[in-house]
Coordinates of C-alpha atoms (C1' of nucleotides) in Angstrom, one line a residue:
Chain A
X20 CA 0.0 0.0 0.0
X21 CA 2.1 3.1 -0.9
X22 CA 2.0 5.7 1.6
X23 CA 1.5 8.2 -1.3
X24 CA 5.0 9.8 -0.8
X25 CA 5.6 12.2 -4.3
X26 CA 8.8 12.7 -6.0
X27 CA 8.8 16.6 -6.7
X28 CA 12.3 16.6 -8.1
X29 CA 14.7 14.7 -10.7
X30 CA 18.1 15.9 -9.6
X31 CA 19.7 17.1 -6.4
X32 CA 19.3 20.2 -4.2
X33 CA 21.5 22.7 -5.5
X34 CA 21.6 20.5 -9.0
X35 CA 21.8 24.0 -11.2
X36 CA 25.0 25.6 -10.1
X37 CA 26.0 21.6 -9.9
X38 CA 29.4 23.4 -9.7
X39 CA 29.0 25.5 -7.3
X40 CA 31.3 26.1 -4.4
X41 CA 30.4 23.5 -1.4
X42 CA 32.2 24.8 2.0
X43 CA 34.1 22.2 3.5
X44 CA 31.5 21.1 6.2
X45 CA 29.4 21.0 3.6
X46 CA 31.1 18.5 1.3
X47 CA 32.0 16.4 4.6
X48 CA 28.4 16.1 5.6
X49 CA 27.1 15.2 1.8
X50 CA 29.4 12.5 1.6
X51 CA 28.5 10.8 5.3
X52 CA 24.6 11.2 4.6
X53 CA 25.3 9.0 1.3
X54 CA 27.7 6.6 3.0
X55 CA 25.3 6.3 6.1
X56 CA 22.0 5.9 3.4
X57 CA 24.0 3.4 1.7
X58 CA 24.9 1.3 4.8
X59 CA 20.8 1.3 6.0
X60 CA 19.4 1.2 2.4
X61 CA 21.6 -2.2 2.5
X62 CA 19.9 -3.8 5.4
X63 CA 16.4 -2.2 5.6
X64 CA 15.2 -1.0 1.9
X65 CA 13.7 1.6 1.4
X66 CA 11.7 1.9 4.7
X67 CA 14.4 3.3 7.1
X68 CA 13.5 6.1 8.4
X69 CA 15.2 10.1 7.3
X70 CA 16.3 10.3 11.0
X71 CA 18.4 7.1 10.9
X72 CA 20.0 7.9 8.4
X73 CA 20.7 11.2 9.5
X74 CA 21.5 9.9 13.1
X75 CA 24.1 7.4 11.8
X76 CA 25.7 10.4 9.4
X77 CA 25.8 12.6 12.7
X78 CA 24.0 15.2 11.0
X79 CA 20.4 16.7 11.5
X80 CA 17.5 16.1 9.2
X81 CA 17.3 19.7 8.1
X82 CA 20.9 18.7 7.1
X83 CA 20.0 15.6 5.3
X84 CA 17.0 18.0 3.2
X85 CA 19.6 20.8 2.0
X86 CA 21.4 18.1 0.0
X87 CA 18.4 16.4 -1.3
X88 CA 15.2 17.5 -1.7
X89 CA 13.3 14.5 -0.7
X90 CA 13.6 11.2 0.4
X91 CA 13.3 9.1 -2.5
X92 CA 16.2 12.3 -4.7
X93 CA 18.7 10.5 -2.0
X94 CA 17.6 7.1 -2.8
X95 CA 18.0 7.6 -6.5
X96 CA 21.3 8.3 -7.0
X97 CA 22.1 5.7 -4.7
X98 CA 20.3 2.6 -6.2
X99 CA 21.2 4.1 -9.9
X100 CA 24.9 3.3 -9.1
X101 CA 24.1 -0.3 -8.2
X102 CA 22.3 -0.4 -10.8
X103 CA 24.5 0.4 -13.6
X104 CA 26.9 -2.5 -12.9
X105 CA 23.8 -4.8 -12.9
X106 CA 22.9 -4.0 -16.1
X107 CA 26.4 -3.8 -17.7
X108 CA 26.5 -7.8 -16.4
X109 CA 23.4 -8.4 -18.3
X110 CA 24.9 -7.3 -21.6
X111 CA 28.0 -8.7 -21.4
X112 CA 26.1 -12.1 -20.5
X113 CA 24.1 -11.9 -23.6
X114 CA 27.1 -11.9 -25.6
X115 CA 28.8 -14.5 -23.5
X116 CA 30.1 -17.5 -25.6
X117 CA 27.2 -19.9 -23.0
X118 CA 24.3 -17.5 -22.6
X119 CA 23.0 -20.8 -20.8
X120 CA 25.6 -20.9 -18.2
X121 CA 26.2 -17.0 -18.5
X122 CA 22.1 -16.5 -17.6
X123 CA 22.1 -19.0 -14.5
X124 CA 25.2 -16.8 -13.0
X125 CA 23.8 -13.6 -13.4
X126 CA 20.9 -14.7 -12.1
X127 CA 22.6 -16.0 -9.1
X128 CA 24.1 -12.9 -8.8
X129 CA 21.3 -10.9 -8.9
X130 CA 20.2 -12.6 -6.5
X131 CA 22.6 -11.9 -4.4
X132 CA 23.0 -8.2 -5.3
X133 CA 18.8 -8.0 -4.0
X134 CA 20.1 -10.0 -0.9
X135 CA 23.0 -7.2 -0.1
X136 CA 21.3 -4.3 -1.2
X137 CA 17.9 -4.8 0.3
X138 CA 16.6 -1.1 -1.5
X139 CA 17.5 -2.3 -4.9
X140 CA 14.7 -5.0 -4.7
X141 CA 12.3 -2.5 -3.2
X142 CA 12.8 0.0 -5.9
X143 CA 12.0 -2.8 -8.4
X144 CA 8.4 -3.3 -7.2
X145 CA 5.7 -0.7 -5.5
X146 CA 7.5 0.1 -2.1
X147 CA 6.3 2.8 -0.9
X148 CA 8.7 5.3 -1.6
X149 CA 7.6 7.2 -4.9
X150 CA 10.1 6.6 -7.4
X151 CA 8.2 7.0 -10.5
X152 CA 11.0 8.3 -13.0
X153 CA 14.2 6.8 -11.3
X154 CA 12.3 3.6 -11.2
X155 CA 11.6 3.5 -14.6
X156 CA 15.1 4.0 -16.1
X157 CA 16.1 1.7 -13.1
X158 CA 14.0 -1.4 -14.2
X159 CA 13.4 -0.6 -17.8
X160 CA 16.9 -0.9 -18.6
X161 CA 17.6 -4.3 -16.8
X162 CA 14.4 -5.7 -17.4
X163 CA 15.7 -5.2 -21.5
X164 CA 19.0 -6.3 -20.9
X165 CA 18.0 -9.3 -19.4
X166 CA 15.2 -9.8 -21.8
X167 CA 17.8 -10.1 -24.3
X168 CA 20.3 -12.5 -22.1
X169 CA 16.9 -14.7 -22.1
X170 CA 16.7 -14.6 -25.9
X171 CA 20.2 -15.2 -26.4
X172 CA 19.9 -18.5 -23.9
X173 CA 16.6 -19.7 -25.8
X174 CA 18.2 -19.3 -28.9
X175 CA 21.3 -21.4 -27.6
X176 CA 18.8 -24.3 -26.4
X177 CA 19.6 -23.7 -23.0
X178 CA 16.9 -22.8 -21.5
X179 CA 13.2 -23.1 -21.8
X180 CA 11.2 -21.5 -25.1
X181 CA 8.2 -20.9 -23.0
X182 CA 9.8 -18.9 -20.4
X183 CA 8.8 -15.3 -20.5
X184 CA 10.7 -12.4 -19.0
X185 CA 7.7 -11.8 -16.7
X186 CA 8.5 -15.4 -15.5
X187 CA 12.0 -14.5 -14.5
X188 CA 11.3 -10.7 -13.2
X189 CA 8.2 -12.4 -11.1
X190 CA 10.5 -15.0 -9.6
X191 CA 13.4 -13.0 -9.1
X192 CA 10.7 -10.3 -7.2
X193 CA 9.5 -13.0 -5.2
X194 CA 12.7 -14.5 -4.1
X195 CA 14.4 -10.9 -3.2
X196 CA 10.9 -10.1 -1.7
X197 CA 10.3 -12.5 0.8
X198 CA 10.6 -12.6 4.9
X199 CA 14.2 -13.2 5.5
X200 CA 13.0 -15.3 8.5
X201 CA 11.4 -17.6 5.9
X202 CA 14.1 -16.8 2.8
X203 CA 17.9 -16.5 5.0
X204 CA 20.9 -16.8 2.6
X205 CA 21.1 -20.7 2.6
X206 CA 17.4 -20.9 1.7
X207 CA 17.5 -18.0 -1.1
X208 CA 20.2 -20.2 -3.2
X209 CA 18.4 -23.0 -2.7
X210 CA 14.9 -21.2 -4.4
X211 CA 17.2 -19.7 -6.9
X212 CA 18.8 -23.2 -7.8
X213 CA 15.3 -24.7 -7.8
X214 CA 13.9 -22.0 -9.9
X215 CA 16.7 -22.2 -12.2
X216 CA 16.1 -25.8 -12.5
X217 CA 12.9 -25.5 -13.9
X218 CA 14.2 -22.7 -16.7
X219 CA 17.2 -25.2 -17.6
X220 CA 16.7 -27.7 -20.2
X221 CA 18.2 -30.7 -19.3
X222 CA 20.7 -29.6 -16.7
X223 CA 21.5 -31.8 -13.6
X224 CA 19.8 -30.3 -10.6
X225 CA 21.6 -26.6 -9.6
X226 CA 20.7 -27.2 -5.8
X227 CA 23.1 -26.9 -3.3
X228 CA 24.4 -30.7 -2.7
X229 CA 26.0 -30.0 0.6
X230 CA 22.7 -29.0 1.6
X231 CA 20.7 -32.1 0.2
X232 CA 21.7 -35.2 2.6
X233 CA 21.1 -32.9 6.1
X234 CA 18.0 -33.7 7.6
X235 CA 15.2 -30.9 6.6
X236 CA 15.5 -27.6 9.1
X237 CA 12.5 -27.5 11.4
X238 CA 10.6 -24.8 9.6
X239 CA 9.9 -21.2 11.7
X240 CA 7.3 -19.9 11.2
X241 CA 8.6 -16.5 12.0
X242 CA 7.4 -15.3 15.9
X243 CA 10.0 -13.1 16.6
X244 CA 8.9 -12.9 20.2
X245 CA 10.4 -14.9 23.2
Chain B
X25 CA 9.4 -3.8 9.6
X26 CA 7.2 -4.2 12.6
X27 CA 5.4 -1.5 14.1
X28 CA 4.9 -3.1 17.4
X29 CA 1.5 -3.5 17.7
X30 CA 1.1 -6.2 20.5
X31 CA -2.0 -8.5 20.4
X32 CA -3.5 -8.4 24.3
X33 CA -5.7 -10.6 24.3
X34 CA -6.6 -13.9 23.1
X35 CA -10.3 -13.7 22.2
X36 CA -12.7 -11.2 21.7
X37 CA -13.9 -8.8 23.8
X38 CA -16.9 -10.1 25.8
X39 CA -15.8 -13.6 25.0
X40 CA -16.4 -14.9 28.8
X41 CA -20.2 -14.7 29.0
X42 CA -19.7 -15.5 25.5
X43 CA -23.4 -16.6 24.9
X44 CA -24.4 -13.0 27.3
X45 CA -27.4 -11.0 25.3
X46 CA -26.1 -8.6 23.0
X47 CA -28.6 -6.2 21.8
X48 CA -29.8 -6.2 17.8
X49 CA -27.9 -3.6 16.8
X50 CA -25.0 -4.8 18.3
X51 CA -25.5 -8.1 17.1
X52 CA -26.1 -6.5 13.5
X53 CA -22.9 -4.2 13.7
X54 CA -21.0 -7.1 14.5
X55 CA -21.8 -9.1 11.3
X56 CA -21.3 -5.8 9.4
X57 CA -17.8 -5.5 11.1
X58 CA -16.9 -9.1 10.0
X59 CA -18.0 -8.6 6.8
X60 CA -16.2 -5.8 6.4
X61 CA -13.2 -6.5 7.4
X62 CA -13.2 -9.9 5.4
X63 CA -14.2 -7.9 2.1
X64 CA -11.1 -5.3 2.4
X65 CA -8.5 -7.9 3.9
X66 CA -8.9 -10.1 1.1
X67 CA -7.8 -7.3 -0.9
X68 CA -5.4 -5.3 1.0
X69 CA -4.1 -7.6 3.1
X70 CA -3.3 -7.4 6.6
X71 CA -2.5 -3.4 6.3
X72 CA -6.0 -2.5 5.9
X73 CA -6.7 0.6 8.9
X74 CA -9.3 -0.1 11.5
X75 CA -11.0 3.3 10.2
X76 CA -11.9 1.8 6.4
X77 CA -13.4 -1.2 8.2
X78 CA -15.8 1.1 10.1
X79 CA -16.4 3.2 7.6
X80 CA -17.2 0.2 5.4
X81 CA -19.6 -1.5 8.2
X82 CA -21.2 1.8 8.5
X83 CA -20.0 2.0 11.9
X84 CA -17.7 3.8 13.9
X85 CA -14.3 2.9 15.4
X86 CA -14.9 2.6 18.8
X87 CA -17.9 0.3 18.1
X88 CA -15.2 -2.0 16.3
X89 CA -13.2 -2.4 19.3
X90 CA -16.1 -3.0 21.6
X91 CA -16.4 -6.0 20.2
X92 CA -12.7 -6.8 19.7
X93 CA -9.6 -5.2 21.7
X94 CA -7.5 -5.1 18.7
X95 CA -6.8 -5.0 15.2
X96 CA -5.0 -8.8 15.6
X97 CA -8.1 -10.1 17.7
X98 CA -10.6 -8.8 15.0
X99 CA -8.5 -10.8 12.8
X100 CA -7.5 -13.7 13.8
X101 CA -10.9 -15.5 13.8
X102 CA -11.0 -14.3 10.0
X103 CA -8.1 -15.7 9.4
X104 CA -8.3 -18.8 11.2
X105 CA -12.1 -19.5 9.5
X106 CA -10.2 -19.4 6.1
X107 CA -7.0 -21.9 7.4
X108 CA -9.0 -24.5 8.6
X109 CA -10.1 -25.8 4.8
X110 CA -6.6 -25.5 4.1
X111 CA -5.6 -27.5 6.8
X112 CA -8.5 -30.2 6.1
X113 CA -6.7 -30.6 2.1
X114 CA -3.5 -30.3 3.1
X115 CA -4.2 -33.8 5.1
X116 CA -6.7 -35.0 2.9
X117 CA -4.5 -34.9 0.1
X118 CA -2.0 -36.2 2.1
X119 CA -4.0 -39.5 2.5
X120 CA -4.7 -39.4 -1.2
X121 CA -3.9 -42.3 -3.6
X122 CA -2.0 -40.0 -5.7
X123 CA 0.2 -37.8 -3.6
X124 CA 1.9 -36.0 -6.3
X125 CA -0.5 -34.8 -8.4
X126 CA -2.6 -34.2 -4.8
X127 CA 0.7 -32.4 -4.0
X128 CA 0.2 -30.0 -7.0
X129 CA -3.3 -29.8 -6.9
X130 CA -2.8 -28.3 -3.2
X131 CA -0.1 -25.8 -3.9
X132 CA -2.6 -24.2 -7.1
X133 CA -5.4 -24.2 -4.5
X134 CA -3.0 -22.6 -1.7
X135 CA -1.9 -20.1 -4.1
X136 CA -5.5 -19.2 -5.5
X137 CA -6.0 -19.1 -1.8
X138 CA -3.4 -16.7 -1.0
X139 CA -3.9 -14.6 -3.8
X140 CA -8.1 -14.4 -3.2
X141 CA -7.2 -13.2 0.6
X142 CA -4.2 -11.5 0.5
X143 CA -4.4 -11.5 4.6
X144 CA -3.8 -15.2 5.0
X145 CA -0.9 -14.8 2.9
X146 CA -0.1 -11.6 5.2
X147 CA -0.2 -13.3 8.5
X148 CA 2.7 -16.3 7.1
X149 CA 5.4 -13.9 7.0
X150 CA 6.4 -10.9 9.3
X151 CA 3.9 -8.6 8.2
X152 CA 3.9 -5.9 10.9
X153 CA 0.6 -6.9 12.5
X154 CA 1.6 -8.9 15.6
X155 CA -0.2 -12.1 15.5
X156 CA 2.1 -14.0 17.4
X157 CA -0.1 -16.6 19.1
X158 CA -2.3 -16.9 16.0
X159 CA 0.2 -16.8 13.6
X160 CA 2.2 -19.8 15.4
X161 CA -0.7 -21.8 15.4
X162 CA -2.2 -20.9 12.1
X163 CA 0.9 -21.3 10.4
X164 CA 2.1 -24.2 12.2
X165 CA -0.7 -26.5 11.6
X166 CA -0.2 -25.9 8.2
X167 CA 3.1 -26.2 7.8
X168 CA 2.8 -29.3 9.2
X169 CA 0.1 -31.0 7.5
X170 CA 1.8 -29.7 3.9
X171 CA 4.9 -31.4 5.5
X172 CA 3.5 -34.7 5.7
X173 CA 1.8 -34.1 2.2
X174 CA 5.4 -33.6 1.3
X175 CA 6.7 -36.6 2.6
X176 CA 4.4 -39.0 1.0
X177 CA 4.8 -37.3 -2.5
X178 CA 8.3 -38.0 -2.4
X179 CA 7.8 -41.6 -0.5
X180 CA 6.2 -42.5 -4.3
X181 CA 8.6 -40.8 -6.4
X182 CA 7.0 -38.3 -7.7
X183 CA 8.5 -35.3 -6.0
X184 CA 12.5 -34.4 -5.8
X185 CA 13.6 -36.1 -2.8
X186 CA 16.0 -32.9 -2.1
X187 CA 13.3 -30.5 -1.7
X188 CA 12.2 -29.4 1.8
X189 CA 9.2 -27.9 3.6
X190 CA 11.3 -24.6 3.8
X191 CA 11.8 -24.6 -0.2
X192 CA 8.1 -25.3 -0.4
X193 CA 7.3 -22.5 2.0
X194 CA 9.8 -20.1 1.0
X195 CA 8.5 -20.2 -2.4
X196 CA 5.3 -20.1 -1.9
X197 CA 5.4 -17.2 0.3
X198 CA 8.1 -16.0 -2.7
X199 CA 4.7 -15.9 -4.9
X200 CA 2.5 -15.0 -2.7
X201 CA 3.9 -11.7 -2.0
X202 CA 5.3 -10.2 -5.0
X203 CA 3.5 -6.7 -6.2
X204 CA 0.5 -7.4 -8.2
X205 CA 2.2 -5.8 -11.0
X206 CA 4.7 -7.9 -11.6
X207 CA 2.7 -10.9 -10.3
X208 CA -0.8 -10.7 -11.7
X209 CA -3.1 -13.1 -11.5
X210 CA -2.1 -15.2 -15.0
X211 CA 1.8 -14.6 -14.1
X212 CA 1.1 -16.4 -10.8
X213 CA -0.5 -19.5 -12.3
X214 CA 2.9 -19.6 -14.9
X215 CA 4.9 -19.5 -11.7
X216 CA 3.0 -21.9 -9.8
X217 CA 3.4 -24.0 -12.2
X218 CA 7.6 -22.9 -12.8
X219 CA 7.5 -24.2 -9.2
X220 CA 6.1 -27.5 -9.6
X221 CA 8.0 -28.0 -12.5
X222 CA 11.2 -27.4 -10.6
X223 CA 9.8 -29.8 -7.5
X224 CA 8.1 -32.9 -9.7
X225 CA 10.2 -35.3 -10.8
X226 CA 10.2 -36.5 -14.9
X227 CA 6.8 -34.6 -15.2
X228 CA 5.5 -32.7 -18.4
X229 CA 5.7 -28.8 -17.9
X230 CA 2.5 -27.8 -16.0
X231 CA 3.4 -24.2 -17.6
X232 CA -0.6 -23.3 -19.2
X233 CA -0.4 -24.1 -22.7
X234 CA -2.9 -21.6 -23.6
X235 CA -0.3 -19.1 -22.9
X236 CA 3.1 -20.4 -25.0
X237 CA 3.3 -18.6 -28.2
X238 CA 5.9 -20.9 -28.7
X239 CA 6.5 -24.4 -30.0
X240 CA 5.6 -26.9 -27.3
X241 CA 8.3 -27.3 -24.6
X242 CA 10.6 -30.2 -24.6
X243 CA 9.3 -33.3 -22.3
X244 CA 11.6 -33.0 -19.3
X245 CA 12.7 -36.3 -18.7
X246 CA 15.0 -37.7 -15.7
X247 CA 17.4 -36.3 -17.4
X248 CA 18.6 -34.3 -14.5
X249 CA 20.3 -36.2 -12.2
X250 CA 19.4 -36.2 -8.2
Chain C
dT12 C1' -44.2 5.6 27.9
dA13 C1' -40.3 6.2 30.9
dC14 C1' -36.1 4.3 32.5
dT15 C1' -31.6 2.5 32.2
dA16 C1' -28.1 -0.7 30.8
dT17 C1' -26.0 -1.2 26.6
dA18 C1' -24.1 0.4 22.6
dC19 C1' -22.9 4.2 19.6
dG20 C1' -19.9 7.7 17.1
dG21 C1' -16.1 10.1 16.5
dA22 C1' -12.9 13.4 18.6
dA23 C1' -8.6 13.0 20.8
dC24 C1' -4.3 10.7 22.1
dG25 C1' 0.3 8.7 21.2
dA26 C1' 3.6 6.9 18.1
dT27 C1' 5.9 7.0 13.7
dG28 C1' 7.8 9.1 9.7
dG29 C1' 8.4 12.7 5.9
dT30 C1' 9.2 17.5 5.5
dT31 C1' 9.7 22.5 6.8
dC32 C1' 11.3 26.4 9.4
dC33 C1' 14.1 29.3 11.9
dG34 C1' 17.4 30.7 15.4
dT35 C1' 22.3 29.6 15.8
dT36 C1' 26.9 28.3 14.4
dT37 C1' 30.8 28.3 11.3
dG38 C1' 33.7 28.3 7.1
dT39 C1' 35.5 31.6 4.1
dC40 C1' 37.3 35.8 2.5
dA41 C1' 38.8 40.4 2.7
Chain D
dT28 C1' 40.1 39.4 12.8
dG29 C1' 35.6 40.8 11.6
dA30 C1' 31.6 40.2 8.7
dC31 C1' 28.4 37.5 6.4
dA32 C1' 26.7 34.0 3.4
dA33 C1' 26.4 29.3 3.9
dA34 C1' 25.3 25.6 6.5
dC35 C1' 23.8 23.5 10.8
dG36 C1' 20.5 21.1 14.2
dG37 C1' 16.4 19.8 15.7
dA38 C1' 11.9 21.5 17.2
dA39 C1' 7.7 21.7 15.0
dC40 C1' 4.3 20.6 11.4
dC41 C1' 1.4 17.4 8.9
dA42 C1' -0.4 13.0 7.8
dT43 C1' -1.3 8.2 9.0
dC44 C1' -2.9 4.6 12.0
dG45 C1' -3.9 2.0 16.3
dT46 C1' -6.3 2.8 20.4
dT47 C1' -9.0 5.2 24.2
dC48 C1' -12.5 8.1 26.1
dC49 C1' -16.7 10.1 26.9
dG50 C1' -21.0 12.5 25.9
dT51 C1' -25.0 10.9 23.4
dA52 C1' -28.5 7.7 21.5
dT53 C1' -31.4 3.7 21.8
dA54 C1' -33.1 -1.3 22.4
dG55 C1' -35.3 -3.7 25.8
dT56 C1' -38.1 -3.8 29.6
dA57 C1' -41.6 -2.7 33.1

DNA sequence: TACTATACGGAACGATGGTTCCGTTTGTCA
DNA sequence: TGACAAACGGAACCATCGTTCCGTATAGTA
């Protein structure tokens, strides 16, 4: 349910003069505000709160507001950077000699990147946080770089012909989406695995075998309380 | 991220003299209440205010928690009502002459389940709403009769013996939760069926045909090893 | 019909979180 | 070193949402 938060700005406060002289304090201040962001947005997503970040950066909101006009201007710039990498993987998979092989690790790594970098999942899906034009450019541009790695292992028999790109954004959503009391690290490669198992053709089963002889793990079912 | 709302109390308010006179209008209100509050949780989920209840009963706030102390009391009869069937399946297929394809049947059902009352898929995972004591025993009977289902698909062969309950749950929950966007109603039956794919073993794809624009997918025989 | 226990509505409270405002501090430059 | 624009901090504002409170209305009864 978004909370109806608006994006009222593309760029940065000050973005104009993008030049301009910053005094020292200034510059210092920017910089810890985006390292302490980056360091929350990791862990939480896209729902930690202004003040921690601000808390965390030792600076005060108002602070936090001079450099960037609004929650989700900080958050852009951020996830755009781990973006960019992301997508640059996808392209040079697509042209990888084994777009089969190539799409199963970047899909893995994906994966993980979501896993790490808790607000780049958010940011792919409604969140929340507003991020109507970043998010656009954000997804658009992996979703057709991957849509094209797909292609590429189709065409290479490696992987299913009926598989859509829906199939493999709606997977990859629900994997990087889900209650980490349910989905911890050991349990997201083993969805991933099994998911890519049922896009492989043919391939021997891509779940972890050090994982496969133990008995089950008792399930929990995710009270948090004593 | 949980806002710490604590549930108090077990049952409902009143629930001693649970057979004590209530008045028409109370007893009317009451059924409006439960109506109302199953007709927007199956749509919004768990996150639903207390205020759009009311307003949808016709009724105000404080006469929804004279009948029940808190948001988690007012729904964990709801959601309890819509488990117990699920339980019932879950063991009836269980004892069913076919486990796998009972297996299968019951995850479709459990995902048309989820999807038609979005709470019930709320109240599996961490969902802010504190339903400890409900959600332990609502999600623990059910993990444990799909469990046993489990088992006895892959006692006759017809499910990966690798898989656990926690891959089952983890990616059903996976599903279950993704935006509506990416996941809509069609995309969830392809990856339902991704899923089972990925969990049956030597099966034809259960992908809908209806949907593959392309040539038939290739019979996936044992050919992957486990 | 009059009386009263019961129930009602919705304003108000407290907590959370995004955003704004303004009095104070400080880096920079002459 | 003094002046001042730039930057600072954090209180305050607004909106949302769960929950409580209390003055008012009414169903049931005699």
């Amino acid at each position: 349910m978004s909370t109806g938060i608006t994006e009222r700005e593309q760029g940065e406060a000050g973005s104009p003069g993008s030049d301009r002289h910053l005094r020292a304090d200034a510059q210092r201040n920017r910089a810890r505000i985006l390292d302490a962001a980056t360091t929350l947005m990791a862990v939480h997503g896209i729902d930690v709160p202004i003040d921690e970040i601000a808390q965390l950066a030792q600076v005060g909101v108002g602070t936090v507001y001079r450099n960037f006009p609004t929650k989700a201007a900080l958050f852009k710039g951020l996830l755009m950077a781990r973006l960019e990498p992301l997508v640059s993987a996808a392209r040079a998979a697509a042209d990888a000699d084994e777009p089969g092989e190539a799409f199963v690790d970047f899909v893995r790594n994906l994966s993980d990147e979501f896993a790490n970098f808790k607000a780049l999942a958010d940011a792919m899906v409604d969140s929340g946080v507003d991020l109507d034009a970043a998010k656009s450019q954000i997804s658009g541009e992996l979703i057709s770089a991957v849509s094209r790695l797909l292609e590429r292992a189709q065409e290479c028999g490696r992987i299913r012909p009926d598989v859509t790109i829906g199939d493999v954004a709606a997977m990859m959503a629900g994997i990087s989406h889900t209650d980490p009391i349910l989905m911890d690290p050991s349990q997201r490669k083993r969805c991933v695995a099994l998911v890519c198992d049922s896009l492989l053709i043919g391939a021997r089963s891509l779940l972890p075998q050090t994982e496969i002889l133990q008995p089950p793990a008792p399930l929990r079912t995710g009270s948090r309380s004593s």
